[in-house]
Amino acid sequence: MTKAEVSAYATRLGDDALILGQRLSEWCGHAPTIEVDLSLANLALDLIGQATHFLGVAGDSDQLAFHRDALDFSNCLLVEQPNGDFAQTIARQFLFSTFQELHLQALTSSKDERLAAIAAKAVKEVAYHRQLASDWVVRLGDGTEESKTRIEAALDWMWRFVDELFEMDELEMKLAKERVGVDKSTLRVEWDRRVDAVLAEGTLARPAPRRPVLGGRRGHHTEHLGHLLSQMQFLQRAYPGAVW
Amino acid sequence: MKDWPLWEVFIRTKGGLSHRHAGSVHAADAKMALEHARDTYTRRMEGVSLWVLPSAQIVSSDPADAGPLFEPAEDKIYRHPTFYSIPDHVKHI
Amino acid sequence: MYTTDLSGKDKKQPAPQTVEDPALLAAFEARVANDEFIEPKDWMPEAYRRTLVRQISQHAHSEIVGMLPEGNWITRAPSLRRKAILLAKVQDEGGHGLYLYSAAETLGTSREQMIEALHSGKAKYSTIFNYPTLTWADIGAIGWLVDGAAIMNQVPLQRTSYGPYARAMVRVCKEESFHQRQGYELTMALCAGSKEQKRMAQDALNRWWWPSLMMFGPPDDKSPNTEQSIRWRIKRETNDELRQKFVDVTVPQAEAIGLTVPDAALRWNEARGHYDFGEIDWEEFYAVVRGEGQVAKERMQARVKAWEDGAWVRDAAAAHAAKRAAAKIAAE
């Protein structure tokens, strides 16, 4: 493995956390109850912390977060999806955290000590994210008619971005072979099992398979990312070189 | 729509100590109450263990009964070790 | 300082007068005078209960509405570190609101009732949050000035007479101490930065200075409830005393980082041992109390929207809990 390869991989991990953390932070002050507001902020803080660490492996984390354009961002498309209503936020979190926990768990035995150490800390945070989101999927699925309709619509919105989570390209296959990275395709069976169990408890049907939308890892994003970046990067762009 | 029920939160700050009342949260169910307690009251490493229980389940004494309940203990000074004087040269007692 | 009583000025009708048992009242006053704490189930005069509900809920509302002006900048924070600090800080404000609503609930009001009072405009919150956050420097100014002012009032309230309120304030104060320091540090970074950054910092001080002084509430001779509140240990120092204290500690902090306090009348008075400062525009203060602050409408709109958009979520969780409870009973 080369330094550039590890950096590219760490950037993917960091970008996933950064973009989802940024999305969740949009909720602050606007959640359904104060307690839920606090929970969502905790998730966002965990993710921003993870992003700082992973991007730090690739270089200067602020430089990477605030000075790249969409083409150079390599997060998966799922995490950049808009918050929508609470159901959409929960569906996104549930699908992603279930994946992220498995991914990080496997990464704890990476031969790259920095990645392994970050993963070991982050996996505990993410186990809680997964639990929190799963509990909400069950409540919304098995709550009222309205909540069921909303969580079904949310899962339907997100489902086309699921396959990308497990996508392996040449870079990641090489790193997996060298036991620096993780063969994400092997995580799918366990992910399916966990997701199906929660959906069943929430009396929800698994969305029908569909043609996957891919491209995030190669910088080809949905329209939403550009708007997210224009907001997030505003100050750094407006005052080049300033220290904050 | 009414508020979600109120739960009382108790935190054990470290091993060896008992759980202590920290405050309360609103939650629809027990699992949510634990999650809300965690996200509200342990953001600064305040705890290693949490209890939550529905506020409505707490039975408390009436302040008006404070006299009969607690004052009778006041004159039972023989319950306290300092009541007994032992000569100084006797050790380990 | 979210505890200034703002309801005195525009009260439409006098509060109902309850005739209290003189013996109970005397015993209560003696306990309070003796620095004892009053607990939820203890006997208390109706006026004490009413005043507390109003003050604590107003304080809670201020924390919750206060999330909005700073929340306005979370997604635009200029570094990952600043983003995490700001998010954690605004989250703390939410936590403080929650502790305070809980304290008020021990007095027999529900959170729902309090939130409805806020949304209908019946309940007040601190005037300071009806000013807009226009630049990143405002985030520094709020932490430094607004939280600085808040701490002055909140520290003595840790010994306020009502137990649940005092305990909530102990927790709030413990968490609050980082807020002011991060605000000042943020402002310091701007002052050490480029010309544009320094201009931003000075502009923020110019806009937030006077509203911060107004946070302490009307002058003592126009603050009708002060005497009783001080006797009841719901308030520990008068508005003017606290305001003077704030000016005295804050002016040197501004000077230390090269900022100018926007008050031509400001000067050190050797004889008094305090700063003299200019006249506050009370007309502006009362206008903001009446709801005429620049972003009062936006603030309320955001709170009401969050509450209404969340209604189906709260209903769903309650319905789910009821289903689970019913299933459990059926299984037994």
XYZ file of C-alpha atoms in Angstrom:
669
model
C 0.000 0.000 0.000
C 1.109 3.541 -0.614
C 0.561 6.587 1.530
C -1.728 8.010 -1.152
C -3.890 4.902 -1.082
C -4.331 4.999 2.669
C -5.092 8.722 2.460
C -7.755 8.152 -0.156
C -9.355 5.471 1.977
C -9.204 7.578 5.151
C -10.756 10.447 3.205
C -13.734 8.271 2.282
C -14.233 7.322 5.911
C -13.825 10.928 7.005
C -16.132 12.316 4.343
C -18.931 9.916 5.304
C -18.708 11.084 8.909
C -18.299 14.757 8.031
C -21.239 15.015 5.675
C -23.593 13.086 7.929
C -22.450 15.121 10.935
C -23.091 18.323 9.009
C -26.564 17.126 8.060
C -27.442 16.168 11.629
C -26.201 19.495 12.953
C -28.882 21.186 10.843
C -31.434 19.768 13.295
C -30.038 21.604 16.292
C -32.839 23.668 17.818
C -35.547 22.214 15.570
C -36.173 18.630 16.734
C -39.542 17.178 17.831
C -38.650 17.453 21.554
C -35.724 18.902 23.488
C -34.537 15.444 24.457
C -34.469 14.324 20.828
C -32.624 17.533 19.955
C -29.905 16.586 22.430
C -29.672 13.048 21.051
C -29.259 14.218 17.457
C -26.601 16.729 18.506
C -24.693 13.954 20.282
C -24.697 11.895 17.092
C -23.483 14.881 15.098
C -20.698 15.591 17.581
C -19.490 11.982 17.445
C -19.420 12.116 13.654
C -17.614 15.458 13.458
C -15.025 14.023 15.834
C -14.600 10.936 13.656
C -14.271 13.104 10.568
C -11.548 15.168 12.226
C -9.574 12.012 13.036
C -9.994 10.214 9.716
C -9.299 13.303 7.623
C -6.325 13.936 9.882
C -4.818 10.686 8.610
C -5.150 11.983 5.046
C -3.796 15.473 5.742
C -4.997 18.722 7.324
C -8.599 17.965 8.206
C -9.793 21.585 7.943
C -8.041 22.056 4.629
C -9.785 18.929 3.348
C -13.197 19.775 4.786
C -13.373 23.393 3.699
C -11.318 23.643 0.511
C -12.411 20.807 -1.742
C -15.179 20.980 -4.303
C -17.779 18.241 -4.753
C -15.699 16.348 -7.331
C -13.086 15.681 -4.655
C -15.487 14.590 -1.958
C -15.719 10.813 -1.700
C -18.552 10.228 0.768
C -21.344 7.820 -0.099
C -24.524 9.337 -1.511
C -26.684 8.147 1.367
C -25.187 10.518 3.938
C -25.662 13.641 1.837
C -29.410 13.104 1.447
C -31.441 15.968 2.936
C -32.838 15.657 6.460
C -36.404 15.811 5.185
C -38.831 15.007 7.982
C -37.759 13.144 11.112
C -38.528 9.809 9.435
C -36.124 10.535 6.602
C -33.376 11.473 9.037
C -33.979 8.290 11.032
C -34.084 6.063 7.950
C -30.777 7.493 6.716
C -29.211 7.072 10.153
C -30.490 3.537 10.593
C -29.197 2.300 7.234
C -25.870 4.068 7.553
C -25.100 3.376 11.214
C -25.853 -0.309 10.784
C -23.308 -0.357 7.967
C -20.803 1.927 9.672
C -20.723 -0.166 12.826
C -19.873 -3.331 10.862
C -17.299 -1.470 8.808
C -15.557 0.066 11.804
C -15.679 -3.185 13.747
C -13.748 -4.874 10.954
C -11.415 -1.907 10.694
C -10.330 -2.257 14.324
C -7.981 -5.027 13.148
C -6.479 -2.928 10.354
C -2.737 -3.185 9.935
C -2.656 0.596 9.855
C -2.504 1.428 13.546
C -3.978 4.888 13.165
C -7.049 3.615 11.333
C -7.428 0.773 13.836
C -7.242 3.160 16.789
C -9.787 5.602 15.350
C -12.104 2.729 14.497
C -11.845 1.260 17.994
C -13.015 4.515 19.540
C -15.632 5.276 16.905
C -17.233 1.841 16.842
C -18.573 2.328 20.377
C -20.143 5.639 19.408
C -21.684 4.137 16.317
C -23.096 1.126 18.163
C -25.161 3.646 20.105
C -26.200 5.493 16.924
C -27.397 2.222 15.458
C -29.349 1.375 18.602
C -30.986 4.786 18.813
C -31.950 4.831 15.144
C -33.205 1.227 15.228
C -35.434 1.979 18.209
C -36.925 4.910 16.325
C -37.504 2.844 13.177
C -39.514 0.421 15.309
C -41.501 3.206 16.989
C -42.314 4.918 13.709
C -43.094 1.666 11.916
C -45.323 0.389 14.674
C -46.683 3.764 15.814
C -49.495 5.545 14.004
C -50.747 5.249 10.429
C -49.053 8.522 9.628
C -45.696 7.545 11.090
C -45.764 4.264 9.202
C -46.474 6.014 5.921
C -43.653 8.451 6.577
C -41.011 5.895 7.535
C -41.970 3.755 4.527
C -41.570 6.738 2.231
C -38.243 7.555 3.877
C -36.874 4.038 3.444
C -38.096 4.096 -0.123
C -36.185 7.348 -0.710
C -32.959 6.017 0.774
C -32.994 2.470 -0.567
C -31.400 3.222 -3.958
C -28.245 4.357 -2.092
C -27.798 1.177 -0.046
C -25.764 -0.875 -2.532
C -23.138 1.841 -2.744
C -22.273 1.255 0.901
C -20.843 -2.159 0.013
C -19.274 -1.181 -3.303
C -15.645 -2.238 -3.699
C -13.338 -0.647 -6.240
C -9.756 -1.447 -7.111
C -8.323 0.733 -4.373
C -10.374 -0.752 -1.576
C -9.866 -4.303 -2.838
C -6.136 -3.777 -2.751
C -6.243 -2.339 0.763
C -8.524 -5.132 1.931
C -6.141 -7.717 0.569
C -3.310 -6.051 2.449
C -5.504 -6.101 5.573
C -5.340 -2.327 5.856
C -8.901 -1.846 4.663
C -12.070 -3.919 4.820
C -13.789 -6.004 2.169
C -17.142 -4.306 2.581
C -18.912 -6.797 0.336
C -18.521 -9.370 3.116
C -20.514 -7.188 5.492
C -23.694 -7.363 3.464
C -25.073 -10.604 4.904
C -24.867 -9.387 8.475
C -26.198 -5.964 7.476
C -29.215 -7.592 5.821
C -29.829 -9.710 8.899
C -29.719 -6.747 11.268
C -31.793 -4.454 9.083
C -34.410 -7.140 8.456
C -34.739 -7.840 12.166
C -35.443 -4.182 12.949
C -37.837 -3.791 10.022
C -39.722 -6.885 11.160
C -40.001 -5.551 14.704
C -41.357 -2.314 13.295
C -43.873 -4.256 11.169
C -42.222 -2.793 8.069
C -41.686 -4.484 4.733
C -38.226 -4.484 3.239
C -38.238 -2.111 0.255
C -38.128 -3.863 -3.115
C -34.704 -4.176 -4.735
C -33.942 -1.449 -7.217
C -31.253 -0.224 -9.518
C -28.496 1.234 -7.335
C -27.319 4.823 -7.697
C -23.527 4.960 -7.433
C -20.782 7.503 -7.895
C -20.055 9.135 -4.523
C -16.691 7.434 -4.061
C -15.608 8.840 -7.441
C -16.843 12.365 -6.758
C -20.078 12.088 -8.687
C -22.649 13.194 -6.143
C -26.308 14.041 -5.979
C -27.374 17.658 -6.414
C -27.660 18.036 -2.656
C -23.953 17.970 -1.865
C -23.072 21.204 -3.648
C -25.556 23.164 -1.548
C -24.320 21.571 1.630
C -20.742 22.520 0.745
C -21.589 26.070 -0.239
C -22.971 26.623 3.229
C -20.331 24.699 5.143
C -17.392 26.283 3.343
C -18.703 29.839 3.138
C -16.381 31.538 5.641
C -13.226 29.754 4.520
C -14.016 30.661 0.916
C -14.980 34.277 1.639
C -11.837 34.980 3.675
C -9.008 33.000 2.076
C -6.116 32.350 4.420
C -7.855 33.630 7.540
C -7.297 31.809 10.824
C -10.364 31.174 12.971
C -51.471 15.279 22.535
C -50.092 15.131 26.081
C -46.457 15.255 27.054
C -44.602 11.959 27.052
C -44.461 10.656 30.640
C -41.858 12.038 33.010
C -39.007 9.800 34.224
C -36.569 10.356 37.067
C -32.913 9.788 36.249
C -30.348 8.351 38.673
C -26.645 8.146 37.885
C -23.829 6.120 39.401
C -20.867 8.421 38.885
C -18.264 5.722 39.464
C -17.992 2.152 40.657
C -18.551 1.764 44.375
C -20.955 4.695 44.714
C -24.724 4.454 44.819
C -26.974 5.908 42.139
C -27.902 9.506 42.794
C -30.797 11.559 41.482
C -29.689 13.766 38.576
C -32.921 15.148 37.138
C -35.713 14.073 34.849
C -36.585 13.569 31.191
C -39.722 13.020 29.158
C -39.893 9.780 27.179
C -42.554 7.595 25.614
C -41.056 4.292 26.775
C -38.366 2.882 29.055
C -35.766 2.412 26.333
C -36.235 5.981 25.182
C -36.026 7.173 28.776
C -32.609 5.527 29.119
C -31.435 7.006 25.824
C -32.661 10.459 26.780
C -31.082 10.161 30.216
C -27.805 9.199 28.591
C -27.925 12.020 26.050
C -29.024 14.626 28.593
C -27.196 13.828 31.805
C -23.965 12.038 30.854
C -22.564 14.341 28.179
C -19.545 15.117 30.358
C -18.625 11.624 31.520
C -20.849 11.968 34.570
C -21.706 8.318 34.878
C -21.002 4.617 34.556
C -24.547 3.397 35.142
C -28.062 4.797 34.787
C -31.441 4.121 36.329
C -34.675 5.602 35.075
C -38.064 5.140 36.608
C -41.453 6.658 35.919
C -41.934 9.678 38.184
C -45.502 8.590 38.807
C -44.196 5.427 40.491
C -42.380 7.249 43.262
C -44.069 7.149 46.650
C -42.845 9.887 48.955
C -43.431 10.884 52.522
C -45.588 13.892 53.284
C -43.674 16.925 54.626
C -46.519 17.404 57.096
C -45.517 14.059 58.658
C -41.893 15.078 59.016
C -42.351 15.488 62.786
C -43.652 11.987 63.589
C -41.422 10.372 60.944
C -38.046 11.878 61.691
C -37.982 13.640 65.039
C -38.228 10.480 67.189
C -34.714 9.585 66.008
C -33.295 12.786 67.456
C -33.022 11.604 71.089
C -31.631 8.163 70.307
C -28.086 9.322 70.667
C -27.039 5.872 71.924
C -27.160 4.745 68.289
C -24.038 6.794 67.542
C -20.536 5.539 68.424
C -19.527 8.836 70.063
C -22.078 8.138 72.838
C -19.679 5.659 74.453
C -16.535 6.884 76.160
C -13.617 4.464 76.139
C -10.280 5.177 77.895
C -7.606 6.505 75.525
C -5.132 3.673 76.181
C -7.574 1.081 74.819
C -6.852 0.785 71.102
C -8.570 -0.587 68.003
C -12.114 -0.050 69.222
C -29.494 36.272 32.666
C -32.689 34.904 31.670
C -34.346 35.528 34.976
C -35.272 39.162 34.736
C -38.973 39.486 35.324
C -40.384 40.811 32.074
C -44.037 40.387 32.818
C -44.586 43.343 35.136
C -44.865 45.970 32.438
C -47.576 44.582 30.252
C -49.686 42.684 32.722
C -53.297 43.111 31.703
C -55.004 42.028 34.893
C -53.817 41.654 38.463
C -52.959 38.124 39.567
C -55.647 36.488 41.694
C -55.062 37.201 45.355
C -55.074 34.191 47.607
C -55.580 34.659 51.318
C -52.886 32.601 52.981
C -52.969 31.090 56.469
C -50.870 33.580 58.498
C -49.259 30.868 60.639
C -48.153 28.839 57.612
C -46.994 32.002 55.892
C -44.927 33.078 58.884
C -43.341 29.637 59.167
C -42.545 29.700 55.441
C -40.983 33.159 55.584
C -38.917 32.093 58.588
C -37.589 29.035 56.773
C -36.620 31.078 53.743
C -35.020 33.766 55.908
C -33.081 30.990 57.642
C -31.547 29.953 54.278
C -33.470 26.680 54.201
C -34.572 25.139 50.921
C -38.220 24.739 49.979
C -39.014 21.412 48.313
C -41.863 20.531 45.924
C -44.267 19.017 48.433
C -43.670 21.663 51.104
C -46.340 24.240 51.758
C -45.689 27.497 49.911
C -47.687 30.680 49.332
C -49.464 30.814 45.990
C -47.656 34.008 45.026
C -44.309 32.262 45.571
C -45.380 29.323 43.419
C -46.685 31.627 40.701
C -43.600 33.799 40.679
C -41.349 30.758 40.492
C -43.278 29.128 37.665
C -43.094 32.363 35.737
C -39.421 32.950 36.396
C -38.230 29.372 35.864
C -40.295 28.800 32.728
C -39.189 32.148 31.340
C -35.629 31.093 32.013
C -36.257 27.740 30.276
C -37.880 29.420 27.264
C -34.862 31.707 26.977
C -32.527 28.735 26.839
C -34.584 27.056 24.120
C -35.167 30.164 22.005
C -31.537 31.030 22.692
C -30.489 27.974 20.684
C -31.671 29.681 17.504
C -29.400 32.718 17.091
C -26.278 30.611 17.642
C -27.722 27.595 15.859
C -27.901 29.908 12.857
C -24.111 29.524 12.478
C -23.473 25.841 13.256
C -23.586 24.763 9.626
C -21.300 27.663 8.668
C -18.683 27.384 11.435
C -15.261 27.983 9.871
C -13.378 24.955 11.200
C -14.208 21.485 12.462
C -13.091 22.488 15.944
C -15.312 25.577 15.961
C -18.207 23.549 14.619
C -17.933 20.960 17.393
C -17.566 23.633 20.093
C -20.566 25.584 18.868
C -22.754 22.524 18.453
C -21.837 21.305 21.943
C -22.583 24.739 23.311
C -25.976 25.091 21.677
C -26.774 21.554 22.767
C -25.928 22.584 26.332
C -28.482 25.398 26.070
C -31.068 22.785 25.142
C -30.015 20.750 28.163
C -30.342 23.797 30.389
C -33.830 24.424 29.064
C -34.666 20.832 29.859
C -33.336 21.018 33.444
C -35.317 24.188 34.007
C -38.576 22.908 32.530
C -38.182 19.897 34.828
C -37.700 22.177 37.839
C -40.831 24.132 36.894
C -42.780 20.911 36.443
C -42.261 20.095 40.124
C -44.490 23.105 40.838
C -47.469 21.509 39.143
C -47.275 22.857 35.601
C -46.625 20.634 32.573
C -44.030 21.146 29.895
C -46.782 21.213 27.325
C -48.552 24.054 29.153
C -45.336 26.040 29.318
C -44.563 25.495 25.643
C -48.064 26.527 24.693
C -47.686 29.688 26.739
C -44.491 30.457 24.860
C -45.974 29.815 21.441
C -49.112 31.839 22.117
C -46.979 34.811 23.183
C -48.258 34.689 26.761
C -44.875 33.743 28.177
C -41.782 35.876 27.688
C -38.168 35.021 27.058
C -35.013 37.067 27.239
C -35.084 40.044 24.874
C -31.519 39.386 23.784
C -32.516 36.521 21.496
C -34.623 38.772 19.320
C -31.470 40.321 17.928
C -30.035 38.739 14.758
C -26.675 36.977 14.380
C -25.307 38.615 11.247
C -21.690 37.476 11.173
C -19.520 34.765 12.679
C -18.232 37.333 15.184
C -21.717 37.424 16.724
C -21.101 33.906 17.979
C -18.112 35.211 19.897
C -20.032 38.208 21.204
C -22.903 36.063 22.440
C -20.618 33.706 24.327
C -18.546 36.479 25.802
C -21.221 39.077 26.583
C -24.558 37.284 26.755
C -23.289 34.234 28.603
C -21.073 36.477 30.692
C -24.137 38.421 31.785
C -26.061 35.203 32.364
C -23.385 33.777 34.640
C -23.508 36.874 36.852
C -27.104 36.201 37.635
C -27.008 32.434 37.678
C -24.164 31.850 40.100
C -26.055 33.316 43.095
C -29.175 31.398 42.052
C -27.440 28.168 42.983
C -28.506 29.153 46.494
C -32.016 30.208 45.577
C -34.710 29.107 48.013
C -36.521 26.589 45.828
C -34.571 23.296 45.902
C -35.232 21.971 42.387
C -34.413 25.380 40.868
C -31.220 25.651 42.912
C -30.126 22.149 41.881
C -30.864 22.883 38.218
C -28.760 26.026 38.498
C -25.839 24.110 40.011
C -25.816 21.895 36.937
C -26.283 24.856 34.583
C -23.446 26.846 36.138
C -21.070 23.911 35.996
C -21.695 23.588 32.269
C -21.939 27.299 31.559
C -18.399 28.135 32.552
C -16.989 26.963 29.221
C -19.461 29.050 27.233
C -18.149 32.455 28.138
C -14.525 31.443 27.726
C -15.074 29.974 24.267
C -16.878 33.164 23.205
C -14.036 35.345 24.366
C -11.448 33.055 22.808
C -13.323 33.172 19.500
C -13.393 36.981 19.633
C -9.719 37.017 20.564
C -8.885 34.942 17.489
C -10.715 37.446 15.299
C -8.900 40.383 16.886
C -5.582 38.665 16.206
C -6.594 38.033 12.602
C -6.985 40.077 9.445
C -8.401 43.592 9.173
C -11.724 42.147 8.007
C -11.896 39.806 10.981
C -11.151 42.581 13.439
C -13.796 44.764 11.855
C -16.247 41.896 12.264
C -15.400 41.612 15.965
C -15.760 45.339 16.610
C -19.039 45.453 14.737
C -20.386 42.575 16.826
C -19.410 44.350 20.052
C -21.068 47.517 18.777
C -24.347 45.708 18.169
C -24.379 43.434 21.244
C -23.082 45.782 23.946
C -26.257 47.715 24.714
C -28.644 44.789 24.367
C -26.370 42.908 26.806
C -26.740 45.690 29.366
C -30.499 45.589 28.850
C -30.505 41.895 29.710
C -30.247 42.818 33.378
C -33.725 44.263 33.162
C -35.245 47.662 33.993
C -33.572 49.988 36.505
C -34.262 49.132 40.138
C -36.798 51.933 40.643
C -38.865 50.494 37.779
C -38.576 46.853 38.801
C -41.591 46.290 41.068
C -41.012 42.739 42.254
C -37.391 43.055 43.251
C -37.862 43.447 47.002
C -40.123 40.453 47.465
C -38.022 38.321 45.140
C -34.885 39.132 47.088
C -36.610 38.284 50.375
C -37.665 34.952 48.886
C -34.161 34.330 47.532
C -35.543 33.987 44.009
C -33.284 36.846 43.132
C -30.057 37.631 44.970
C -28.908 41.002 43.667
C -30.718 43.915 42.026
C -30.689 44.619 38.297
C -28.537 47.735 38.652
C -26.010 46.048 40.943
C -25.530 43.212 38.483
C -25.353 45.547 35.514
C -22.607 47.597 37.181
C -20.682 44.441 38.012
C -20.925 43.326 34.396
C -19.644 46.629 33.036
C -16.784 46.638 35.519
C -15.472 43.222 34.528
C -16.197 43.421 30.798
C -14.616 46.759 29.862
C -11.059 45.620 30.693
C -11.693 42.398 28.749
C -12.564 44.449 25.665
C -9.508 46.644 26.098
C -7.250 43.605 26.443
C -7.991 42.566 22.872
C -8.071 46.041 21.380
C -11.835 46.496 21.075
C -13.673 49.718 21.882
C -16.835 49.647 23.957
C -19.405 51.745 22.037
C -20.183 54.213 24.812
C -18.791 57.757 24.703
C -19.798 58.313 28.330
C -17.858 55.329 29.610
C -15.123 56.266 32.112
C -13.575 54.935 35.277
C -14.874 56.714 38.369
C -12.104 56.593 40.942
C -14.366 57.783 43.770
C -17.018 55.137 43.205
C -14.541 52.423 42.278
C -16.741 51.632 39.277
C -17.157 52.572 35.644
C -19.690 55.282 34.873
C -21.589 54.479 31.710
C -24.104 56.092 29.388
C -27.871 56.078 29.403
C -29.577 52.890 28.186
C -32.270 53.275 25.554
C -35.161 51.892 27.583
C -37.621 52.614 24.859
C -35.851 50.040 22.728
C -35.854 47.596 25.627
C -39.619 47.817 26.149
C -40.230 47.588 22.416
C -38.272 44.329 22.306
C -40.135 43.043 25.378
C -43.374 43.796 23.531
C -42.180 41.549 20.726
C -40.833 44.174 18.361
C -37.277 42.838 18.248
C -35.898 42.508 14.736
C -36.172 38.716 14.551
C -38.888 38.066 17.138
C -41.179 36.760 14.423
C -38.519 34.457 12.980
C -37.680 33.066 16.425
C -41.285 32.218 17.254
C -41.933 30.884 13.781
C -38.976 28.506 14.128
C -40.089 27.270 17.557
C -43.694 26.759 16.506
C -42.639 24.992 13.323
C -40.341 22.612 15.203
C -43.137 21.818 17.643
C -45.818 21.334 15.005
C -43.575 19.369 12.655
C -42.696 17.123 15.590
C -46.295 16.431 16.624
C -46.632 13.274 14.531
C -43.342 11.972 15.957
C -44.489 12.485 19.544
C -47.841 10.887 18.716
C -46.181 7.903 17.051
C -43.930 7.152 20.013
C -46.835 7.451 22.427
C -48.977 5.175 20.252
C -46.179 2.638 20.024
C -45.702 2.646 23.797
C -49.435 2.153 24.299
C -49.452 -0.794 21.864
C -46.517 -2.398 23.642
C -48.124 -1.911 27.041
C -51.393 -3.433 25.818
C -49.573 -6.406 24.288
C -47.733 -6.983 27.558
C -50.956 -7.007 29.555
C -52.561 -9.370 27.037
C -49.621 -11.735 27.353
C -49.804 -11.885 31.163
